[in-house]
Coordinates of C-alpha atoms and ligand atoms in Angstrom, one line a residue:
X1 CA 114.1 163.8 155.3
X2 CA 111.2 162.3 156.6
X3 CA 107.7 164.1 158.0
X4 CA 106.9 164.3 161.4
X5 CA 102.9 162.9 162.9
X6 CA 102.5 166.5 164.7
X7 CA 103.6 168.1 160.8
X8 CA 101.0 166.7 159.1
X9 CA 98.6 167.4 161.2
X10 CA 98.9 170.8 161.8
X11 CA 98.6 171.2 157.9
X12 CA 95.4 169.0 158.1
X13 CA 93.9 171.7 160.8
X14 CA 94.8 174.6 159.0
X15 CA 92.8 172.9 155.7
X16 CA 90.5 172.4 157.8
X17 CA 89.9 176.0 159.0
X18 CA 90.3 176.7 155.0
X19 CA 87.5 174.5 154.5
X20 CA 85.1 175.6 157.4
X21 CA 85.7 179.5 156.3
X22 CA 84.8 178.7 152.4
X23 CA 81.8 177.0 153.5
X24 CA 80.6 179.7 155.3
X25 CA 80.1 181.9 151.7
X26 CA 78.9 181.2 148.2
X27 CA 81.4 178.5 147.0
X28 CA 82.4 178.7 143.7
X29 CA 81.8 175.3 141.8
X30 CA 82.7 173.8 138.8
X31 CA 81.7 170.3 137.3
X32 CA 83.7 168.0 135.9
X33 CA 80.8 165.5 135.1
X34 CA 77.2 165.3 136.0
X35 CA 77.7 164.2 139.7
X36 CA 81.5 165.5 140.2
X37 CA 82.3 168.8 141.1
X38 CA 85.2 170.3 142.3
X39 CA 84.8 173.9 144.8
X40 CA 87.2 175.8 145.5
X41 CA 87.8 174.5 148.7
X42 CA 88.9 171.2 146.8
X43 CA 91.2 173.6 144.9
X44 CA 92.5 176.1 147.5
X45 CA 93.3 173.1 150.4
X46 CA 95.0 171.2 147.6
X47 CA 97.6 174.0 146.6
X48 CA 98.0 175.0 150.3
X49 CA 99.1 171.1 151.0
X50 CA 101.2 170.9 148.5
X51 CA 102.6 174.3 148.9
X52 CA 103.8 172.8 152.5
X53 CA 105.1 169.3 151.0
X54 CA 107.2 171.1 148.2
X55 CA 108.6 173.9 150.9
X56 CA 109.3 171.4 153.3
X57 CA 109.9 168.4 151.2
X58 CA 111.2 169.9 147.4
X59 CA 112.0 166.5 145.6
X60 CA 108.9 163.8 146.9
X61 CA 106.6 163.0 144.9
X62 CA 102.8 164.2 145.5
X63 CA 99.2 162.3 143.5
X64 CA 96.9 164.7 144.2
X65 CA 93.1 164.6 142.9
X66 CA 92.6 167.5 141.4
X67 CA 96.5 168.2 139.7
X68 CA 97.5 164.7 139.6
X69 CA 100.5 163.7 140.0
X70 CA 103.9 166.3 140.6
X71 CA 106.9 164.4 139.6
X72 CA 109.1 163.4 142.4
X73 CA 111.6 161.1 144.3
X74 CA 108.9 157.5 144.4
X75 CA 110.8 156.9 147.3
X76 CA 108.9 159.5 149.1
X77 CA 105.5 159.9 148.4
X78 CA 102.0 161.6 149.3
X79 CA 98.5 160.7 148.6
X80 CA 96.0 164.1 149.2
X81 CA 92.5 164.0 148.8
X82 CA 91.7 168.0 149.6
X83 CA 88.0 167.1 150.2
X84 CA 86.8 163.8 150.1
X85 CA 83.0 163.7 149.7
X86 CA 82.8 167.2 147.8
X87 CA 79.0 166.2 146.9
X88 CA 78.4 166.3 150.5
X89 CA 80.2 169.7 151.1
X90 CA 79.0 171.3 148.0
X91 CA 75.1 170.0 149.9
X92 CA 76.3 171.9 153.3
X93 CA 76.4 167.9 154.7
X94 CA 78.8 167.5 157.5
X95 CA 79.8 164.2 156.3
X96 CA 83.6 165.4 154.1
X97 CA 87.2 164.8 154.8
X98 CA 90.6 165.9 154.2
X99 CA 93.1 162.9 153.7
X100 CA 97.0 162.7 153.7
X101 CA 99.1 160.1 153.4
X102 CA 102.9 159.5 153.2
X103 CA 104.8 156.4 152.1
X104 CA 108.7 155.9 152.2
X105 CA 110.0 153.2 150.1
X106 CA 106.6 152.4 148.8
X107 CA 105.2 151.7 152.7
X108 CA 102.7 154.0 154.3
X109 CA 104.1 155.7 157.1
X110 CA 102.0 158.4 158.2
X111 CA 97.5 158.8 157.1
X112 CA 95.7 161.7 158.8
X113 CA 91.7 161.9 158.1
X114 CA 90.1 165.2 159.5
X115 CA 86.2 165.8 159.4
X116 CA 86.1 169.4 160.3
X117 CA 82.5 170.1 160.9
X118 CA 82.6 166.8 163.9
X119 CA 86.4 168.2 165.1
X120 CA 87.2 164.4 164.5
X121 CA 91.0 164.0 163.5
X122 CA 91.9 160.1 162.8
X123 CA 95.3 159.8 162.3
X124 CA 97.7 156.7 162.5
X125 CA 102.1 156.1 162.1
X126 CA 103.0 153.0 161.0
X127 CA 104.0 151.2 163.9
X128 CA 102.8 152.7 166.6
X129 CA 99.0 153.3 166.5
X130 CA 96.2 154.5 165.5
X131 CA 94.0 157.5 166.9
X132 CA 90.9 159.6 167.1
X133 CA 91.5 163.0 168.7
X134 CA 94.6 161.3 170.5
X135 CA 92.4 158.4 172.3
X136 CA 93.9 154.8 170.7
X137 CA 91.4 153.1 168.1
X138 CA 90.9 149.8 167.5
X139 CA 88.6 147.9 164.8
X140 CA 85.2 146.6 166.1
X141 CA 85.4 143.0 168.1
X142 CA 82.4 141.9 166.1
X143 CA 82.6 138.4 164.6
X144 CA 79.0 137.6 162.7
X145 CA 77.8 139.1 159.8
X146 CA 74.4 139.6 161.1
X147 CA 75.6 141.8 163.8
X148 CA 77.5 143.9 161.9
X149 CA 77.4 147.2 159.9
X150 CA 79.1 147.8 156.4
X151 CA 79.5 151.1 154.4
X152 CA 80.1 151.0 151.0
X153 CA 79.6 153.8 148.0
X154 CA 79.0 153.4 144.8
X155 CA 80.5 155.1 142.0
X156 CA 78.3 157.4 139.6
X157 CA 80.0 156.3 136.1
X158 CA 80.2 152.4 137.0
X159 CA 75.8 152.9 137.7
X160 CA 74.7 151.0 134.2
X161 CA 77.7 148.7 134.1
X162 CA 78.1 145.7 135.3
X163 CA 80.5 146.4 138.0
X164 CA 78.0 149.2 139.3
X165 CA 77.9 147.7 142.8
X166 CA 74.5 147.4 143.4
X167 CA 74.2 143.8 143.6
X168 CA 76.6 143.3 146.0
X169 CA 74.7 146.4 148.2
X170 CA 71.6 143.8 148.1
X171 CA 73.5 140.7 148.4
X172 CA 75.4 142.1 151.3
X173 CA 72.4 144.0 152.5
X174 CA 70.9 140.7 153.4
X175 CA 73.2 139.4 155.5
X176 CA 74.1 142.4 157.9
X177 CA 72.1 144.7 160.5
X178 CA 72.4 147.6 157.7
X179 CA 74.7 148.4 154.9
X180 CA 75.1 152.9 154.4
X181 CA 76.2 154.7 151.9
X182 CA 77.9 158.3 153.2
X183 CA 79.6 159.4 150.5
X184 CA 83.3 159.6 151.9
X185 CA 85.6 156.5 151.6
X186 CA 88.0 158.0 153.8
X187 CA 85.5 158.8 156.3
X188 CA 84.2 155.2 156.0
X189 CA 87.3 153.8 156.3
X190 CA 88.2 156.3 159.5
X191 CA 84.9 154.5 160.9
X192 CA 86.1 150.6 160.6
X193 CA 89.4 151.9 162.1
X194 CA 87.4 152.8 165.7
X195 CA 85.0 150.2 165.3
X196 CA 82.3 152.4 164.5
X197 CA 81.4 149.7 161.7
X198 CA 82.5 146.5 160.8
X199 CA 83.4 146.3 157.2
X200 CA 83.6 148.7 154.2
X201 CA 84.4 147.9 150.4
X202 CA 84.0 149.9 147.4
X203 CA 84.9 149.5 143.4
X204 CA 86.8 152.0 141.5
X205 CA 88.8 154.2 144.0
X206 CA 91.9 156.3 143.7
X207 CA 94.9 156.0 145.8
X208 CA 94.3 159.7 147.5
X209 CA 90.7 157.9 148.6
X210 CA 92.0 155.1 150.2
X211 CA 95.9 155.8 151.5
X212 CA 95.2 157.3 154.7
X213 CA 92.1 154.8 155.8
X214 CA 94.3 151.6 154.8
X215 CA 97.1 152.7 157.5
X216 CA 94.5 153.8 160.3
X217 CA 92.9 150.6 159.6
X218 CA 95.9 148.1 159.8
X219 CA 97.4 150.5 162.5
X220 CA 93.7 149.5 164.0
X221 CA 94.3 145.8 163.9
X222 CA 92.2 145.7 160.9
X223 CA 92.6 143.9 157.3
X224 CA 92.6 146.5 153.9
X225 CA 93.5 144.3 150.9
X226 CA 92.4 144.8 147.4
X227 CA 88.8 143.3 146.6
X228 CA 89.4 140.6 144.5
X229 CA 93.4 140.4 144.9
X230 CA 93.6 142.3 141.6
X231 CA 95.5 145.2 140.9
X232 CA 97.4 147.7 144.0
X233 CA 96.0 149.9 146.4
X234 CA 98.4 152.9 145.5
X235 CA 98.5 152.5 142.3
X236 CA 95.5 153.2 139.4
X237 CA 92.0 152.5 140.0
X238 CA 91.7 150.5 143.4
X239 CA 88.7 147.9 144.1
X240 CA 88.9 147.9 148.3
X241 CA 87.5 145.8 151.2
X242 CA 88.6 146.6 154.8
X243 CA 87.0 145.7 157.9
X244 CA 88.2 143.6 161.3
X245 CA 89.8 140.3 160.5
X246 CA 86.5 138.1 161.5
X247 CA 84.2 139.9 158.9
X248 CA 86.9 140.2 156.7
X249 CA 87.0 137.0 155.0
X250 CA 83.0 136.7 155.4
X251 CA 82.6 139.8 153.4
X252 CA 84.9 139.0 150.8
X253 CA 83.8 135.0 150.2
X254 CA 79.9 136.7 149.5
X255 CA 81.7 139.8 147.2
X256 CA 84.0 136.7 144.9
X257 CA 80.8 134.6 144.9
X258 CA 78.6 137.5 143.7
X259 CA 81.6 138.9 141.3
X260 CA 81.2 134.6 140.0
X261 CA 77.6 135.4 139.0
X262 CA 77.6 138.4 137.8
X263 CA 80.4 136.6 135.0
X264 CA 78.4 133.8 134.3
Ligands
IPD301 C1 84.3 160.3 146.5 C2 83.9 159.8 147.9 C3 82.7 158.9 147.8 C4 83.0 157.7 146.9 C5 83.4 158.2 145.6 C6 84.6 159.1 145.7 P1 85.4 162.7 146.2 O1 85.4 161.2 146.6 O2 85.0 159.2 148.5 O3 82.4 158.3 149.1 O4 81.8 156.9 146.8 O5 83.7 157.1 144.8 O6 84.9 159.6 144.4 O7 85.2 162.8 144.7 O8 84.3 163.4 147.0 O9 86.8 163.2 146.6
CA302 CA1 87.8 161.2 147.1
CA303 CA1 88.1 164.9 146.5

Protein backbone atom coordinates (compact mmCIF):
# COMPACT_ATOMS: atom_id res chain seq x y z
CA UNK A 1 0.00 0.00 0.00
CA UNK A 2 0.96 3.27 -0.99
CA UNK A 3 0.65 6.90 1.05
CA UNK A 4 -1.78 9.36 0.23
CA UNK A 5 -0.51 13.57 -0.42
CA UNK A 6 -3.42 14.68 2.15
CA UNK A 7 -1.70 11.60 4.74
CA UNK A 8 1.47 13.03 4.91
CA UNK A 9 0.57 16.10 5.41
CA UNK A 10 -1.64 15.97 8.05
CA UNK A 11 1.31 14.15 10.01
CA UNK A 12 3.57 17.21 8.88
CA UNK A 13 0.86 19.71 10.65
CA UNK A 14 0.54 17.82 13.72
CA UNK A 15 4.73 17.88 14.01
CA UNK A 16 4.31 21.01 13.43
CA UNK A 17 2.05 21.92 16.33
CA UNK A 18 4.55 19.41 18.32
CA UNK A 19 7.17 21.71 17.32
CA UNK A 20 5.54 25.23 17.92
CA UNK A 21 4.26 23.86 21.56
CA UNK A 22 8.03 22.74 22.65
CA UNK A 23 9.31 25.90 21.52
CA UNK A 24 7.12 27.77 23.65
CA UNK A 25 9.17 26.16 27.05
CA UNK A 26 12.68 25.39 28.07
CA UNK A 27 13.79 22.85 25.43
CA UNK A 28 15.73 20.25 26.54
CA UNK A 29 19.10 19.97 24.43
CA UNK A 30 21.66 17.72 23.98
CA UNK A 31 24.91 18.05 21.74
CA UNK A 32 26.22 15.71 19.63
CA UNK A 33 29.22 17.88 18.58
CA UNK A 34 30.16 21.46 19.06
CA UNK A 35 27.62 22.99 16.61
CA UNK A 36 25.03 19.94 16.46
CA UNK A 37 22.46 19.52 18.82
CA UNK A 38 19.55 17.66 18.89
CA UNK A 39 16.15 19.07 21.21
CA UNK A 40 13.62 17.23 21.95
CA UNK A 41 11.51 18.47 19.37
CA UNK A 42 14.03 16.72 16.89
CA UNK A 43 13.43 13.65 19.12
CA UNK A 44 9.70 13.72 19.97
CA UNK A 45 8.45 14.74 16.00
CA UNK A 46 10.79 11.95 14.81
CA UNK A 47 9.12 8.99 17.00
CA UNK A 48 5.61 10.56 16.35
CA UNK A 49 6.45 10.19 12.27
CA UNK A 50 7.58 7.14 12.44
CA UNK A 51 5.02 5.97 14.96
CA UNK A 52 2.42 6.87 11.86
CA UNK A 53 4.73 5.21 9.02
CA UNK A 54 5.05 1.83 11.05
CA UNK A 55 1.13 1.90 12.11
CA UNK A 56 0.10 2.65 8.86
CA UNK A 57 2.80 1.22 6.79
CA UNK A 58 4.49 -1.88 9.16
CA UNK A 59 7.10 -3.35 6.58
CA UNK A 60 8.73 0.09 4.64
CA UNK A 61 11.69 1.06 5.28
CA UNK A 62 12.36 4.61 7.22
CA UNK A 63 16.24 6.71 7.34
CA UNK A 64 15.60 8.94 9.82
CA UNK A 65 18.35 11.50 11.38
CA UNK A 66 18.34 11.03 14.64
CA UNK A 67 17.57 6.77 14.74
CA UNK A 68 18.90 6.02 11.37
CA UNK A 69 17.78 3.70 9.51
CA UNK A 70 14.58 1.02 10.56
CA UNK A 71 14.90 -1.98 8.43
CA UNK A 72 12.36 -2.34 5.85
CA UNK A 73 10.83 -3.31 2.47
CA UNK A 74 13.66 -0.78 -0.04
CA UNK A 75 10.85 -0.89 -2.14
CA UNK A 76 9.04 1.48 -0.01
CA UNK A 77 10.87 4.10 1.54
CA UNK A 78 10.95 7.40 3.78
CA UNK A 79 13.42 10.07 4.21
CA UNK A 80 12.44 12.30 7.74
CA UNK A 81 14.30 15.16 8.81
CA UNK A 82 12.21 15.91 12.22
CA UNK A 83 13.75 19.55 12.25
CA UNK A 84 15.85 20.65 9.69
CA UNK A 85 17.85 23.70 10.87
CA UNK A 86 17.82 22.66 14.74
CA UNK A 87 20.70 25.54 15.30
CA UNK A 88 18.11 27.89 14.19
CA UNK A 89 15.26 26.43 16.43
CA UNK A 90 17.37 25.83 19.37
CA UNK A 91 18.24 30.19 18.69
CA UNK A 92 14.24 30.82 18.73
CA UNK A 93 14.97 31.66 14.66
CA UNK A 94 11.94 31.09 12.52
CA UNK A 95 13.95 29.79 9.79
CA UNK A 96 13.43 25.37 10.56
CA UNK A 97 11.63 22.68 8.80
CA UNK A 98 10.15 19.46 8.95
CA UNK A 99 10.82 17.22 5.82
CA UNK A 100 9.18 13.89 4.46
CA UNK A 101 9.68 12.11 1.75
CA UNK A 102 8.52 8.82 0.18
CA UNK A 103 9.98 6.76 -2.70
CA UNK A 104 8.47 3.50 -4.30
CA UNK A 105 10.74 1.52 -6.30
CA UNK A 106 13.61 3.73 -5.46
CA UNK A 107 11.51 6.98 -7.19
CA UNK A 108 10.35 9.85 -4.99
CA UNK A 109 6.75 9.93 -4.93
CA UNK A 110 5.53 12.20 -2.41
CA UNK A 111 8.19 15.40 -0.34
CA UNK A 112 6.28 17.71 2.11
CA UNK A 113 8.52 20.72 3.66
CA UNK A 114 6.56 22.69 6.51
CA UNK A 115 8.03 25.88 8.17
CA UNK A 116 5.70 26.25 11.10
CA UNK A 117 6.50 29.61 12.49
CA UNK A 118 5.67 31.25 8.41
CA UNK A 119 2.49 28.49 8.11
CA UNK A 120 4.36 27.71 4.83
CA UNK A 121 3.67 24.04 3.68
CA UNK A 122 5.62 23.10 0.31
CA UNK A 123 4.65 20.02 -0.77
CA UNK A 124 4.96 18.15 -4.29
CA UNK A 125 3.55 14.24 -5.89
CA UNK A 126 5.52 13.06 -8.49
CA UNK A 127 3.69 13.83 -11.44
CA UNK A 128 1.42 16.14 -10.75
CA UNK A 129 2.87 19.31 -9.13
CA UNK A 130 4.33 21.18 -6.91
CA UNK A 131 2.77 23.64 -4.19
CA UNK A 132 2.96 26.26 -1.46
CA UNK A 133 -0.13 26.39 0.78
CA UNK A 134 -2.09 24.71 -2.29
CA UNK A 135 -1.09 27.67 -4.95
CA UNK A 136 1.13 25.80 -7.90
CA UNK A 137 5.00 26.72 -7.70
CA UNK A 138 7.27 27.00 -10.22
CA UNK A 139 11.19 27.64 -10.29
CA UNK A 140 12.32 31.29 -10.94
CA UNK A 141 12.35 32.39 -14.95
CA UNK A 142 15.71 34.03 -14.29
CA UNK A 143 18.39 33.21 -16.84
CA UNK A 144 21.78 35.43 -15.80
CA UNK A 145 23.88 34.81 -13.07
CA UNK A 146 24.15 38.34 -12.13
CA UNK A 147 20.48 38.60 -11.55
CA UNK A 148 20.17 35.87 -9.49
CA UNK A 149 20.24 34.73 -5.89
CA UNK A 150 21.86 31.45 -4.52
CA UNK A 151 21.72 29.89 -1.00
CA UNK A 152 24.07 27.57 0.02
CA UNK A 153 25.30 26.30 3.71
CA UNK A 154 28.23 25.23 4.78
CA UNK A 155 28.93 22.37 6.88
CA UNK A 156 30.66 22.85 10.47
CA UNK A 157 33.11 19.63 10.27
CA UNK A 158 34.17 20.15 6.50
CA UNK A 159 35.29 24.26 7.94
CA UNK A 160 39.40 23.52 7.88
CA UNK A 161 39.16 21.04 5.00
CA UNK A 162 39.50 21.55 1.79
CA UNK A 163 36.05 20.79 0.75
CA UNK A 164 34.87 23.39 3.40
CA UNK A 165 32.91 25.45 0.81
CA UNK A 166 34.08 28.64 1.25
CA UNK A 167 35.75 29.22 -1.86
CA UNK A 168 33.07 28.42 -3.86
CA UNK A 169 30.80 31.03 -1.44
CA UNK A 170 33.40 33.77 -2.77
CA UNK A 171 33.78 32.47 -6.19
CA UNK A 172 30.07 32.27 -6.63
CA UNK A 173 29.53 35.35 -4.48
CA UNK A 174 31.10 37.30 -7.27
CA UNK A 175 29.03 36.51 -9.89
CA UNK A 176 25.40 36.81 -8.46
CA UNK A 177 23.18 39.67 -6.79
CA UNK A 178 23.82 37.81 -3.27
CA UNK A 179 24.64 34.35 -2.18
CA UNK A 180 22.76 33.49 1.84
CA UNK A 181 23.36 31.18 4.05
CA UNK A 182 19.95 30.24 6.26
CA UNK A 183 20.71 27.26 7.77
CA UNK A 184 18.05 24.83 6.36
CA UNK A 185 18.68 22.90 3.13
CA UNK A 186 15.26 21.88 2.89
CA UNK A 187 13.99 25.22 3.42
CA UNK A 188 16.48 26.41 0.71
CA UNK A 189 15.52 24.02 -1.59
CA UNK A 190 11.53 24.75 -0.85
CA UNK A 191 12.74 28.45 -1.99
CA UNK A 192 14.34 27.49 -5.63
CA UNK A 193 11.07 25.36 -6.00
CA UNK A 194 8.76 28.85 -5.94
CA UNK A 195 11.28 30.87 -7.44
CA UNK A 196 12.05 32.65 -4.40
CA UNK A 197 15.90 32.10 -5.45
CA UNK A 198 17.66 30.89 -8.27
CA UNK A 199 20.11 28.22 -7.38
CA UNK A 200 21.19 26.36 -4.19
CA UNK A 201 24.13 23.83 -3.75
CA UNK A 202 25.67 22.41 -0.69
CA UNK A 203 28.56 19.60 0.21
CA UNK A 204 28.02 16.89 2.56
CA UNK A 205 24.24 16.37 2.99
CA UNK A 206 22.08 13.43 4.02
CA UNK A 207 19.33 12.02 2.16
CA UNK A 208 16.56 13.13 4.97
CA UNK A 209 18.11 16.89 4.02
CA UNK A 210 17.62 16.77 0.57
CA UNK A 211 14.59 14.03 -0.41
CA UNK A 212 11.77 16.25 -0.11
CA UNK A 213 13.44 19.60 -1.87
CA UNK A 214 14.67 17.38 -4.97
CA UNK A 215 10.89 16.35 -5.79
CA UNK A 216 9.40 19.93 -5.10
CA UNK A 217 12.15 21.13 -7.22
CA UNK A 218 11.80 18.87 -10.35
CA UNK A 219 7.90 18.87 -9.63
CA UNK A 220 8.89 22.82 -10.07
CA UNK A 221 10.37 22.44 -13.48
CA UNK A 222 13.73 22.70 -11.82
CA UNK A 223 17.14 20.62 -12.14
CA UNK A 224 18.51 18.72 -8.55
CA UNK A 225 21.49 16.54 -9.68
CA UNK A 226 24.45 15.57 -7.62
CA UNK A 227 27.25 18.36 -7.58
CA UNK A 228 29.93 16.86 -9.40
CA UNK A 229 27.94 13.74 -10.83
CA UNK A 230 29.46 11.73 -8.00
CA UNK A 231 27.84 9.57 -5.70
CA UNK A 232 23.49 9.44 -5.18
CA UNK A 233 21.25 11.73 -3.80
CA UNK A 234 19.48 9.06 -1.53
CA UNK A 235 22.09 7.24 -0.65
CA UNK A 236 25.29 8.34 1.86
CA UNK A 237 26.66 11.69 2.03
CA UNK A 238 25.15 13.73 -0.90
CA UNK A 239 27.11 16.82 -2.60
CA UNK A 240 23.84 18.88 -4.22
CA UNK A 241 23.12 21.68 -6.71
CA UNK A 242 19.54 22.60 -7.74
CA UNK A 243 18.19 25.59 -9.20
CA UNK A 244 16.13 26.42 -12.66
CA UNK A 245 17.50 24.86 -15.77
CA UNK A 246 19.28 28.26 -17.13
CA UNK A 247 21.45 28.84 -13.88
CA UNK A 248 21.75 25.36 -13.60
CA UNK A 249 24.56 24.62 -15.74
CA UNK A 250 26.10 28.26 -15.01
CA UNK A 251 26.41 27.30 -11.47
CA UNK A 252 27.78 24.09 -11.85
CA UNK A 253 30.58 24.98 -14.88
CA UNK A 254 32.03 27.80 -11.98
CA UNK A 255 31.58 24.89 -8.92
CA UNK A 256 33.75 21.94 -11.49
CA UNK A 257 36.15 24.73 -12.36
CA UNK A 258 36.60 25.86 -8.72
CA UNK A 259 36.60 22.00 -7.47
CA UNK A 260 39.76 21.90 -10.65
CA UNK A 261 41.69 24.42 -8.58
CA UNK A 262 41.21 23.69 -5.43
CA UNK A 263 43.04 19.93 -6.80
CA UNK A 264 45.69 21.38 -8.49
C1 LIG B 1 21.37 21.18 8.72
C2 LIG B 1 20.70 22.24 7.90
C3 LIG B 1 21.71 23.28 7.41
C4 LIG B 1 22.83 22.66 6.66
C5 LIG B 1 23.48 21.57 7.48
C6 LIG B 1 22.45 20.53 7.93
P1 LIG B 1 20.03 19.90 10.67
O1 LIG B 1 20.45 20.17 9.12
O2 LIG B 1 20.06 21.69 6.77
O3 LIG B 1 21.12 24.20 6.54
O4 LIG B 1 23.77 23.65 6.34
O5 LIG B 1 24.43 20.99 6.68
O6 LIG B 1 23.07 19.54 8.71
O7 LIG B 1 21.23 19.33 11.35
O8 LIG B 1 19.59 21.19 11.25
O9 LIG B 1 18.93 18.90 10.51
CA1 LIG C 1 18.97 18.43 8.23
CA1 LIG D 1 17.60 17.59 11.64
Amino acid sequence: MEPTLDQVLNWVEEAGNIAQRLRQNDLLVRHKSKADLVTEADTTIEAFLIEKIQTNFPGHRVNAEESGQHDGDSGHEWFIDPIDGTLNYAHGLPQYAISVAYACGGELKLGVISNPPMREVFYAEAGKGAWLNGEPIRVSQTRELIDSMLITGFRFHLLDTPRSNINNFIRLSHEVQAVRRLGSAALDMAYVACGRVEGFWEIALHPWDVAAGTLLIQEAGGIVDTLYGEGELLRGSVDILAANGEVFSKMQTILLDERAKSSL
